[in-house]
GROMACS .gro file of N, CA, C and O in nm:
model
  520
    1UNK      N    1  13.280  10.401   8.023
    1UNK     CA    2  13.189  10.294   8.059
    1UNK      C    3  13.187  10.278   8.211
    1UNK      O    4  13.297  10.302   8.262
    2UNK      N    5  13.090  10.244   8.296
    2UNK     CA    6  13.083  10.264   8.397
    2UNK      C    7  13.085  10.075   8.443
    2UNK      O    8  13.019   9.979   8.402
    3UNK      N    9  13.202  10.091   8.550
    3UNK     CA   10  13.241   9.974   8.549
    3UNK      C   11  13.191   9.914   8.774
    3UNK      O   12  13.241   9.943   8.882
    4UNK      N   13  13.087   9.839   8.734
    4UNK     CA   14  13.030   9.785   8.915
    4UNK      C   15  13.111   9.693   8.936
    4UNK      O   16  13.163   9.607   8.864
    5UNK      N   17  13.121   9.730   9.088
    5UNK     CA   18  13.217   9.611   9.113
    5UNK      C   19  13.123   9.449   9.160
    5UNK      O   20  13.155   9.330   9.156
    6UNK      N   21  13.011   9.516   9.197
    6UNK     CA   22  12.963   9.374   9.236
    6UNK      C   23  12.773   9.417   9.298
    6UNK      O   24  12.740   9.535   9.302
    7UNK      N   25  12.686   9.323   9.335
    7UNK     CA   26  12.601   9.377   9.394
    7UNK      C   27  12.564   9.364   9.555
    7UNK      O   28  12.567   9.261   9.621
    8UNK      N   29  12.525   9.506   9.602
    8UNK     CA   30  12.568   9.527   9.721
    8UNK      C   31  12.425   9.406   9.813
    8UNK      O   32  12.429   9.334   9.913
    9UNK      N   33  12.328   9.435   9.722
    9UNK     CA   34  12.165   9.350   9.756
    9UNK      C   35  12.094   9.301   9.670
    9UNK      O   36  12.130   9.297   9.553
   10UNK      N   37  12.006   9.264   9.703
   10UNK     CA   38  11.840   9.205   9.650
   10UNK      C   39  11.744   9.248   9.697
   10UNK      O   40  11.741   9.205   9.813
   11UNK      N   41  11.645   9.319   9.675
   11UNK     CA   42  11.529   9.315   9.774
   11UNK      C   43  11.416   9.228   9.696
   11UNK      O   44  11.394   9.219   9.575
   12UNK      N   45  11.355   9.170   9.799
   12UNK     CA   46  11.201   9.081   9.770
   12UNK      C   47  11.099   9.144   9.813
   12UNK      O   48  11.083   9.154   9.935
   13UNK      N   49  10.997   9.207   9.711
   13UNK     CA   50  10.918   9.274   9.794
   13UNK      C   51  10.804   9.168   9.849
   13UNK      O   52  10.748   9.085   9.778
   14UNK      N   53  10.785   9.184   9.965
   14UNK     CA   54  10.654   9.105  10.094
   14UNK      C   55  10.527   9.198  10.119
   14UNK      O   56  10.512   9.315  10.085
   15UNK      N   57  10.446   9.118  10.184
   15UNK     CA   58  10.317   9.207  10.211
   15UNK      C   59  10.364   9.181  10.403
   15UNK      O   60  10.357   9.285  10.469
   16UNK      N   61  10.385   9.121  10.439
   16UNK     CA   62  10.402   9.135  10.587
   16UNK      C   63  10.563   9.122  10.614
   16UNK      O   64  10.611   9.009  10.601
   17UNK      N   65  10.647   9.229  10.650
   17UNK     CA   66  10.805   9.261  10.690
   17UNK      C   67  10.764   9.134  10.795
   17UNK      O   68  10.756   9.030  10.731
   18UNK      N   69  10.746   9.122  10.892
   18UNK     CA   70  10.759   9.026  11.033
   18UNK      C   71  10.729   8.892  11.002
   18UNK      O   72  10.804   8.806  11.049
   19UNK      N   73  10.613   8.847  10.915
   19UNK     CA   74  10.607   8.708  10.891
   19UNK      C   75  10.719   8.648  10.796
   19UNK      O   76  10.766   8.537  10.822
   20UNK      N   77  10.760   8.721  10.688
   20UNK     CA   78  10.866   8.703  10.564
   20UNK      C   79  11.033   8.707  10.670
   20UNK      O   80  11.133   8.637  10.655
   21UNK      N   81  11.009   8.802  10.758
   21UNK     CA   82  11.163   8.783  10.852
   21UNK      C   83  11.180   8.662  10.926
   21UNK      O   84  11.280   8.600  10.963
   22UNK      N   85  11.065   8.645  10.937
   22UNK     CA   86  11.058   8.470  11.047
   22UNK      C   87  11.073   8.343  10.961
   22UNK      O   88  11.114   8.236  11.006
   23UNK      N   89  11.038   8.365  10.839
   23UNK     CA   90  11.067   8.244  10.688
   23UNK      C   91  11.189   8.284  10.664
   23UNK      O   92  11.253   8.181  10.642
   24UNK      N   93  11.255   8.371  10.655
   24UNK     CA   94  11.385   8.382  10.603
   24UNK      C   95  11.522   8.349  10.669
   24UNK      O   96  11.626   8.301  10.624
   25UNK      N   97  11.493   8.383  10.763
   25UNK     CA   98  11.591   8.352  10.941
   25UNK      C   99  11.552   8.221  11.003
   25UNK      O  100  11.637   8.172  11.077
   26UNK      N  101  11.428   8.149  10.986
   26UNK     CA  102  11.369   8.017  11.038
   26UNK      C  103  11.424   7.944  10.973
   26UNK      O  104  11.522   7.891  11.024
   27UNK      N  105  11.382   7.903  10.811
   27UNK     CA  106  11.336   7.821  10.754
   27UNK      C  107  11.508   7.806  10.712
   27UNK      O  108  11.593   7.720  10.733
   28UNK      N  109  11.506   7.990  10.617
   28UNK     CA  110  11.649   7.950  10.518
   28UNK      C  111  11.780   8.007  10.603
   28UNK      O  112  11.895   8.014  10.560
   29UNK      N  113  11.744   8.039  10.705
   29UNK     CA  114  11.888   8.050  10.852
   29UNK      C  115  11.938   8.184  10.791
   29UNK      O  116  12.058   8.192  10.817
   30UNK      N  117  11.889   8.305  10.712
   30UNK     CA  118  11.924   8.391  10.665
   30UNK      C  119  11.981   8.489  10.836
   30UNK      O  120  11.903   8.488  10.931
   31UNK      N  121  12.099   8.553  10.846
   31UNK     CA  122  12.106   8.659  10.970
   31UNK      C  123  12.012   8.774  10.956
   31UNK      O  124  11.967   8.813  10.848
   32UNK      N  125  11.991   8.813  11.041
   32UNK     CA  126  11.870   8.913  11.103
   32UNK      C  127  12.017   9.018  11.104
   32UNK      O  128  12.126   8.975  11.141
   33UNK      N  129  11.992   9.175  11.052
   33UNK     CA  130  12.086   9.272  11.021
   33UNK      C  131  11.992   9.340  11.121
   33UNK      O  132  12.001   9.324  11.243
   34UNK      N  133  11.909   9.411  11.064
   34UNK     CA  134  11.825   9.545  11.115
   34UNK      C  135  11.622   9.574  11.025
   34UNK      O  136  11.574   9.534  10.919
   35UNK      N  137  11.589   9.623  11.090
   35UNK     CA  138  11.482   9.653  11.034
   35UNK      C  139  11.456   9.813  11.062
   35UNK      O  140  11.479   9.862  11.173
   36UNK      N  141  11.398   9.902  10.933
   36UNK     CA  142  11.383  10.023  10.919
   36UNK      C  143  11.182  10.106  10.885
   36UNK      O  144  11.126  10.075  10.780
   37UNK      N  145  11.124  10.182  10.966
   37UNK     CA  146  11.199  10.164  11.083
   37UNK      C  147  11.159  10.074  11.226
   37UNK      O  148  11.086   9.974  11.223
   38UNK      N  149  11.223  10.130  11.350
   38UNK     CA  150  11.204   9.998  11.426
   38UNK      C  151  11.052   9.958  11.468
   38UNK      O  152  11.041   9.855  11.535
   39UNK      N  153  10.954  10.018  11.442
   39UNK     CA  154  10.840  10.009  11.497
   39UNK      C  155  10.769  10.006  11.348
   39UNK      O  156  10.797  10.105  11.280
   40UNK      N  157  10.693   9.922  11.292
   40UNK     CA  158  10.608   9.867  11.183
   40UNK      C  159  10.736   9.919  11.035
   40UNK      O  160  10.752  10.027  10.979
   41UNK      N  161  10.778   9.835  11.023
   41UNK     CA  162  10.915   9.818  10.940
   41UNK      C  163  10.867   9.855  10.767
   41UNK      O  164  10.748   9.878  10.744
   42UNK      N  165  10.929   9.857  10.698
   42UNK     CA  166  10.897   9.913  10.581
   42UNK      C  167  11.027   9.788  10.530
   42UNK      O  168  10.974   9.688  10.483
   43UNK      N  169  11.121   9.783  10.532
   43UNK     CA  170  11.253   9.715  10.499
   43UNK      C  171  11.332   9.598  10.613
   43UNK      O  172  11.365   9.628  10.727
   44UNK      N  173  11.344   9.508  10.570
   44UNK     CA  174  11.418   9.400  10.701
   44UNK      C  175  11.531   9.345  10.609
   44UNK      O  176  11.533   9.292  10.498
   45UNK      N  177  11.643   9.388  10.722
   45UNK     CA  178  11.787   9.360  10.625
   45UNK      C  179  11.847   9.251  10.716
   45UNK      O  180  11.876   9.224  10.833
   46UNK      N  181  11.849   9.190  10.545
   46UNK     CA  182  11.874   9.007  10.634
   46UNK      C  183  12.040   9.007  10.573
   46UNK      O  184  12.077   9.105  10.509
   47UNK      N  185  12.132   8.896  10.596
   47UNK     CA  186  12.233   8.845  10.548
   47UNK      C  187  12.238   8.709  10.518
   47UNK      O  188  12.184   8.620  10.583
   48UNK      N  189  12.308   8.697  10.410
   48UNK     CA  190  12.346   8.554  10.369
   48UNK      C  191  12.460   8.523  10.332
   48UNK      O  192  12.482   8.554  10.215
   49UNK      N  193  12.560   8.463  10.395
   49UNK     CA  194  12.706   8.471  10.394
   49UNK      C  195  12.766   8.601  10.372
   49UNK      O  196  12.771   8.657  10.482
   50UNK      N  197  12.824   8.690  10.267
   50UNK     CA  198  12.835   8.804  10.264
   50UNK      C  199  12.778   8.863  10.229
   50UNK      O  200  12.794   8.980  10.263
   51UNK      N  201  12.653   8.822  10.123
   51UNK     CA  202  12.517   8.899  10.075
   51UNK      C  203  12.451   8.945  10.128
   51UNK      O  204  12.453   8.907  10.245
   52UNK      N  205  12.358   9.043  10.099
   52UNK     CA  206  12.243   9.135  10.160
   52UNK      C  207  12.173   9.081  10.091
   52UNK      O  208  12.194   9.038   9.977
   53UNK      N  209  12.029   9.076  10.192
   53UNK     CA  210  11.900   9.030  10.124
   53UNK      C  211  11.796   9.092  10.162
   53UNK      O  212  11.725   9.026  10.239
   54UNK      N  213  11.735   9.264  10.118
   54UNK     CA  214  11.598   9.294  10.200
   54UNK      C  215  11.502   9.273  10.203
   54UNK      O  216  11.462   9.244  10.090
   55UNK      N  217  11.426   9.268  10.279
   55UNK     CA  218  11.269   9.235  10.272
   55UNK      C  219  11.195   9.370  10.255
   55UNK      O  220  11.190   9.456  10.343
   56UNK      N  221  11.130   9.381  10.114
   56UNK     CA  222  11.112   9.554  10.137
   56UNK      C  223  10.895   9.507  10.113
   56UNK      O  224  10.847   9.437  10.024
   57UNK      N  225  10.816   9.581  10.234
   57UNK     CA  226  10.724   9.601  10.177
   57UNK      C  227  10.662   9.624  10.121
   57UNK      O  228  10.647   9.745  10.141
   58UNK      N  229  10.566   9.579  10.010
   58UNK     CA  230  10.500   9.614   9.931
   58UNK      C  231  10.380   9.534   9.879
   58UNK      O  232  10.387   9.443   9.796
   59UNK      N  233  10.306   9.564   9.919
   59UNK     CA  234  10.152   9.522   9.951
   59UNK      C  235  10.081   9.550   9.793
   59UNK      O  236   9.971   9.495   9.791
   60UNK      N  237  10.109   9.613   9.670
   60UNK     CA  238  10.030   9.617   9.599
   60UNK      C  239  10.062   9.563   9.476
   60UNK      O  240   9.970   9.579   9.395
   61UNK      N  241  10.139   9.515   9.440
   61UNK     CA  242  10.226   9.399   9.352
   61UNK      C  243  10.130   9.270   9.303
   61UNK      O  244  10.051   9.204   9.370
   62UNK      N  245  10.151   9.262   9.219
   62UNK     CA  246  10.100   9.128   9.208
   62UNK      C  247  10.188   8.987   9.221
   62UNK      O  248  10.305   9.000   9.257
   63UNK      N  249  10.151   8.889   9.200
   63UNK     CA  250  10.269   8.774   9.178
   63UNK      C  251  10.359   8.760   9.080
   63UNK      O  252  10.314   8.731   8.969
   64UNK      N  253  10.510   8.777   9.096
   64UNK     CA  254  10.592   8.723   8.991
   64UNK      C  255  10.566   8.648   8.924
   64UNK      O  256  10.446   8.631   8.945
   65UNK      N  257  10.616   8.539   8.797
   65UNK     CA  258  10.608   8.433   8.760
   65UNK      C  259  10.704   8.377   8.834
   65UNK      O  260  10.752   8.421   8.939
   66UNK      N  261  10.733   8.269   8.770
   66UNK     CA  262  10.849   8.146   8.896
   66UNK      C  263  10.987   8.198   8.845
   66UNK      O  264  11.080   8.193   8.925
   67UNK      N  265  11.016   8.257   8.699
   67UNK     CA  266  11.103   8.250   8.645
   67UNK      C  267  11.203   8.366   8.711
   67UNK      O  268  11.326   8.362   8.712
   68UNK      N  269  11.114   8.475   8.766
   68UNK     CA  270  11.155   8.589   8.845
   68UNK      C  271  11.165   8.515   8.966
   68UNK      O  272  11.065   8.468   9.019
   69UNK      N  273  11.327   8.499   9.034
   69UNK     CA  274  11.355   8.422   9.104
   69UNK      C  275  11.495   8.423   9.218
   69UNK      O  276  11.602   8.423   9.157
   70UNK      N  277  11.508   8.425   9.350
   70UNK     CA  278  11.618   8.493   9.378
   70UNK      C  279  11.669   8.289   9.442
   70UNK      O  280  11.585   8.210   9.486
   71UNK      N  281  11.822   8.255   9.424
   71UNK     CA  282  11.902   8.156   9.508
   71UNK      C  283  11.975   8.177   9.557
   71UNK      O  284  12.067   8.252   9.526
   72UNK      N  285  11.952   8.086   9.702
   72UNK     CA  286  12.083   8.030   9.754
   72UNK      C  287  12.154   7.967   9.782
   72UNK      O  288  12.112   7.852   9.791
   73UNK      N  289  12.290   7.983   9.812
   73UNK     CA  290  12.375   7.840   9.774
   73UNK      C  291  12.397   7.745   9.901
   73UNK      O  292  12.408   7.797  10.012
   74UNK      N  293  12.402   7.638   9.890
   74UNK     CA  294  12.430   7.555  10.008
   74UNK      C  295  12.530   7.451   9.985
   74UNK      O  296  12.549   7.411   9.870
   75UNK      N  297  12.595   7.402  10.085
   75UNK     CA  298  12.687   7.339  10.048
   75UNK      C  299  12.635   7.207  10.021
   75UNK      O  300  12.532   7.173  10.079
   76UNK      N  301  12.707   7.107   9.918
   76UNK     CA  302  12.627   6.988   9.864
   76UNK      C  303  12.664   6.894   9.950
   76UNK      O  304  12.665   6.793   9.880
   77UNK      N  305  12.710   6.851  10.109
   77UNK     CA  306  12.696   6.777  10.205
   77UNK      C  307  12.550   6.814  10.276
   77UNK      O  308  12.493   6.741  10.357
   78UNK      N  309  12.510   6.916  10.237
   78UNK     CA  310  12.386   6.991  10.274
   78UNK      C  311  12.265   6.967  10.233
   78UNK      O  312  12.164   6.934  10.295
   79UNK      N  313  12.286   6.990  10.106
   79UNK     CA  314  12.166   7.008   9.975
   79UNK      C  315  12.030   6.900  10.050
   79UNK      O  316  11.923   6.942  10.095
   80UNK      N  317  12.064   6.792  10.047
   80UNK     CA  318  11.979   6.674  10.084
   80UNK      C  319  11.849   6.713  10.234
   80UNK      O  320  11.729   6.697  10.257
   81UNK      N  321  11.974   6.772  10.306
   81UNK     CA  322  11.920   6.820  10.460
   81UNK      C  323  11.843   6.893  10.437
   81UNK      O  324  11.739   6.906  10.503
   82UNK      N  325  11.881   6.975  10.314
   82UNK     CA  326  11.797   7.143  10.292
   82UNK      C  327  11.700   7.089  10.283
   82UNK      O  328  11.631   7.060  10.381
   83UNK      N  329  11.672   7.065  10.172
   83UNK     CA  330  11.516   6.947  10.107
   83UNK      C  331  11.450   6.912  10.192
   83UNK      O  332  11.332   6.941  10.211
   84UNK      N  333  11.519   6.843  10.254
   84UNK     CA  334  11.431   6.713  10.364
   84UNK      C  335  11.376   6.821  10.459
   84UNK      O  336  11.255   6.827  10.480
   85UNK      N  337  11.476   6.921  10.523
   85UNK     CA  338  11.416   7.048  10.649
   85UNK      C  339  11.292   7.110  10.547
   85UNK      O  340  11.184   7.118  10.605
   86UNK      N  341  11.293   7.141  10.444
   86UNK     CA  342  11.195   7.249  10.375
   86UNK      C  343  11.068   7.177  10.400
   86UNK      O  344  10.968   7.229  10.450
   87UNK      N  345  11.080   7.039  10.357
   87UNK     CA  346  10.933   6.983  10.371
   87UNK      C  347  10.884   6.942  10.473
   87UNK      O  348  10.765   6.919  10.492
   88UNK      N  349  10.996   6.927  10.566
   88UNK     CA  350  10.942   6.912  10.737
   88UNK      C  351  10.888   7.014  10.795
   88UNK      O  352  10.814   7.000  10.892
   89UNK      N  353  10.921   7.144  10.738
   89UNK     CA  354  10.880   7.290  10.780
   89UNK      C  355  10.749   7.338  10.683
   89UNK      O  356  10.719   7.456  10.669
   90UNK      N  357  10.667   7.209  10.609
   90UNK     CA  358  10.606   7.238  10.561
   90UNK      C  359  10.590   7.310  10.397
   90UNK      O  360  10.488   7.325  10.329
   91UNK      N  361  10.730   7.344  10.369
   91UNK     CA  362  10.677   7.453  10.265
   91UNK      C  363  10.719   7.344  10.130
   91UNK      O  364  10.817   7.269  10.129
   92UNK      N  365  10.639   7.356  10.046
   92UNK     CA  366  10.640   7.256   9.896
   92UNK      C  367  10.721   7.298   9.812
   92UNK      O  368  10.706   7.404   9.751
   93UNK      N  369  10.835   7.208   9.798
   93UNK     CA  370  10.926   7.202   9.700
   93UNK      C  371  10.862   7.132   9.587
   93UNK      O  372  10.847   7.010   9.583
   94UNK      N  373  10.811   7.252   9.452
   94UNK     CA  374  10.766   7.227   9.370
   94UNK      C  375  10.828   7.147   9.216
   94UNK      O  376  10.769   7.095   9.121
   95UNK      N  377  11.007   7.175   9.258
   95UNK     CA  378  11.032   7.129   9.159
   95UNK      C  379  11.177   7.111   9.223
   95UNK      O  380  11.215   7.178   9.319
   96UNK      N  381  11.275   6.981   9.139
   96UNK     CA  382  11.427   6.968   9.166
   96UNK      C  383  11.459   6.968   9.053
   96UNK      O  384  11.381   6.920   8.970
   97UNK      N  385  11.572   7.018   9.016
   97UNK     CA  386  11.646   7.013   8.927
   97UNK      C  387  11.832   6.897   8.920
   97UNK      O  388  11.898   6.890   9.024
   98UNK      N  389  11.870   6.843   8.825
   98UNK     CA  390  11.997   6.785   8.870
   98UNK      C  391  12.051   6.877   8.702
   98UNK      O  392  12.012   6.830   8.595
   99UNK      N  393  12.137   7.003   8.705
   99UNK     CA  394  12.220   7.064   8.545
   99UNK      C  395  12.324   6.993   8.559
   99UNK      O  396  12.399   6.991   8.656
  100UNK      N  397  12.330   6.937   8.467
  100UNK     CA  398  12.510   6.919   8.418
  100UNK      C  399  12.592   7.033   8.352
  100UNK      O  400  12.705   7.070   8.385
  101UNK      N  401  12.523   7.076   8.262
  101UNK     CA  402  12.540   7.224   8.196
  101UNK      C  403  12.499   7.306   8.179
  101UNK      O  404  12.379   7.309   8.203
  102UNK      N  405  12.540   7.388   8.145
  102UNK     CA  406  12.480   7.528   8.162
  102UNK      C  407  12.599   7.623   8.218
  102UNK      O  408  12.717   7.594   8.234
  103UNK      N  409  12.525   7.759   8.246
  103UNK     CA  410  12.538   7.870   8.340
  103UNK      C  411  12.618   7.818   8.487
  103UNK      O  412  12.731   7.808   8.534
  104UNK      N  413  12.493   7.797   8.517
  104UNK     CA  414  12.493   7.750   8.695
  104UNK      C  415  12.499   7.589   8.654
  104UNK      O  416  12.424   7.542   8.568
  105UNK      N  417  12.576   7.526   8.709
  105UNK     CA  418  12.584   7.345   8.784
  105UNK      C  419  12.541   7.324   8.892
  105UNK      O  420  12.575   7.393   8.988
  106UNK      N  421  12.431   7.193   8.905
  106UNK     CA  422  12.442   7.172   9.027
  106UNK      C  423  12.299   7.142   9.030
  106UNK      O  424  12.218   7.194   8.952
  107UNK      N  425  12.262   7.035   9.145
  107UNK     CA  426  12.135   7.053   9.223
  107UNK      C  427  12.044   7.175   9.307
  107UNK      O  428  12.075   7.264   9.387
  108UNK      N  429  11.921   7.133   9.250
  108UNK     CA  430  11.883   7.255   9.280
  108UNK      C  431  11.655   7.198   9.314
  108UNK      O  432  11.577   7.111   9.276
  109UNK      N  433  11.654   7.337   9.414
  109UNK     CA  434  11.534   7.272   9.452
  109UNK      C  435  11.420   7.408   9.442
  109UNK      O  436  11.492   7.501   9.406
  110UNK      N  437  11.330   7.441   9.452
  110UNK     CA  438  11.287   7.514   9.368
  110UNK      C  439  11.112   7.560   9.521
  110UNK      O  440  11.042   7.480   9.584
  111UNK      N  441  11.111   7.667   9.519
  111UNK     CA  442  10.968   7.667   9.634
  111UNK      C  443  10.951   7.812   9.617
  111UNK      O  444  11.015   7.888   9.545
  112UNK      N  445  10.809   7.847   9.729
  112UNK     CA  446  10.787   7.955   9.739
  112UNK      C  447  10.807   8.033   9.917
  112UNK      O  448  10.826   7.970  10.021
  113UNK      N  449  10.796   8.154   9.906
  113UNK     CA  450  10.818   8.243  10.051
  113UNK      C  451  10.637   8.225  10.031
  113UNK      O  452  10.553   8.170   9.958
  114UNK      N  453  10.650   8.318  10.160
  114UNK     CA  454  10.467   8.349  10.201
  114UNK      C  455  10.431   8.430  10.085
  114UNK      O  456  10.334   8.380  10.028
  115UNK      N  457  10.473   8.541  10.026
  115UNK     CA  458  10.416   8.610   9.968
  115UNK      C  459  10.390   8.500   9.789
  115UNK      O  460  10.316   8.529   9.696
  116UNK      N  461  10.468   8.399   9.799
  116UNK     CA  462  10.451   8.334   9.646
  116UNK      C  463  10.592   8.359   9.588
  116UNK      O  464  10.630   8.295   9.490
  117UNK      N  465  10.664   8.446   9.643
  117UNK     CA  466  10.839   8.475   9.572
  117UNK      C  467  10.921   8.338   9.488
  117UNK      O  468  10.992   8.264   9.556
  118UNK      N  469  10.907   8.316   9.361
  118UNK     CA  470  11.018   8.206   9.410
  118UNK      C  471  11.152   8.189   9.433
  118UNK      O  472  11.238   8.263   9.385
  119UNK      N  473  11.176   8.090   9.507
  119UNK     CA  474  11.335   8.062   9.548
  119UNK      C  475  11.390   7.976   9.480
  119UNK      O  476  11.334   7.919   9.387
  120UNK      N  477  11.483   7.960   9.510
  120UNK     CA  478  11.580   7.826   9.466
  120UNK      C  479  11.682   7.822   9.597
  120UNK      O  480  11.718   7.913   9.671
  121UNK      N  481  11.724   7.645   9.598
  121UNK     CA  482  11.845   7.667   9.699
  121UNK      C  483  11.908   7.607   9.583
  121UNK      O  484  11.834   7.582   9.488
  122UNK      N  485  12.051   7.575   9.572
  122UNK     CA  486  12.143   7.535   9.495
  122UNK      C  487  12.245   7.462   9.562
  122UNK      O  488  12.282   7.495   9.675
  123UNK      N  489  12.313   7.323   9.474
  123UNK     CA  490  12.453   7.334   9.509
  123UNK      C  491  12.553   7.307   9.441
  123UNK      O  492  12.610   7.201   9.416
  124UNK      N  493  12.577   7.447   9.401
  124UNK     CA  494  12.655   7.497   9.311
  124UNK      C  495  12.781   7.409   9.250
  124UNK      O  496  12.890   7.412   9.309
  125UNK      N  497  12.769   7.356   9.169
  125UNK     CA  498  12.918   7.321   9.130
  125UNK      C  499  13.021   7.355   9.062
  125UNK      O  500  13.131   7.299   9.051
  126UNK      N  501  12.951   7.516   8.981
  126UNK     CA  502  13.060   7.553   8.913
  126UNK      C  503  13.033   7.706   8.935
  126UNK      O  504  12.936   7.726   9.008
  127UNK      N  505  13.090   7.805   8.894
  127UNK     CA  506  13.073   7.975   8.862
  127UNK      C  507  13.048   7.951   8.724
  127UNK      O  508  13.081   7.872   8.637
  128UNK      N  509  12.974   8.053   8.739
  128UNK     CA  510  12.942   8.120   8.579
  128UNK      C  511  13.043   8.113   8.430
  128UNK      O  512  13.140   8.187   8.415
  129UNK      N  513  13.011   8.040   8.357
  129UNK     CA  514  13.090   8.018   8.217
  129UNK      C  515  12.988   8.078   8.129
  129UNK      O  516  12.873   8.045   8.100
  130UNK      N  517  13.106   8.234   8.079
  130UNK     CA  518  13.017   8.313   7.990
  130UNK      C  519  13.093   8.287   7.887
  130UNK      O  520  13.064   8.333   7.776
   0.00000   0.00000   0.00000
């Protein structure tokens, strides 16, 4: 059986690498890694605490549903700030969540990137109970 230790990324595919790098590093403070290659980019490799997150182009996709969905976590002295910055920066937090149970715990707030991607931020209160 072939046993992973963990995952190394995510990619989101975007229709514009440069506008989606400026929402991701602006809005959600993601680190700026590298972009491939350096002159009209195909891939923009962001970080998020120890995670990888790429931005890979792809212009002929249609829209996910909401349910296809990538989060991130913030700390819950945070959570509130997150919210309040998202809608000061304009972008519509379509939905909040408060789980008690489940999977994932925790508050949680729910929007889209430029291309329509959805997100979630979270704040996490528990790991995964399988």
């Amino acid at each position: 059986m072939i046993k992973t230790k963990g995952i190394l990324h995510v990619t989101i595919p975007v229709s514009d690498p440069a506008r989606s790098r400026a929402f991701y590093t602006d809005i959600l403070g993601l680190e700026f890694v590298a972009q491939v290659p350096k002159e009209n980019p195909h891939f923009v490799f962001l970080k998020s605490g120890a995670d990888y997150v790429l931005l890979g182009r792809d212009t002929s996709r249609g829209r996910f549903s909401d349910i296809i969905h990538h989060a991130f976590i913030v700390d819950g002295d945070a959570y509130d700030a997150t919210v309040a910055e998202l809608k000061a920066k304009g972008v519509d937090v379509f939905r909040e969540d408060q789980r008690d149970e489940g999977i994932f715990t925790g508050r949680s707030a729910y929007f889209h990137d430029p291309d329509n991607n959805a997100l979630e931020v979270i704040h996490l209160t528990n790991r995964a109970k399988g």
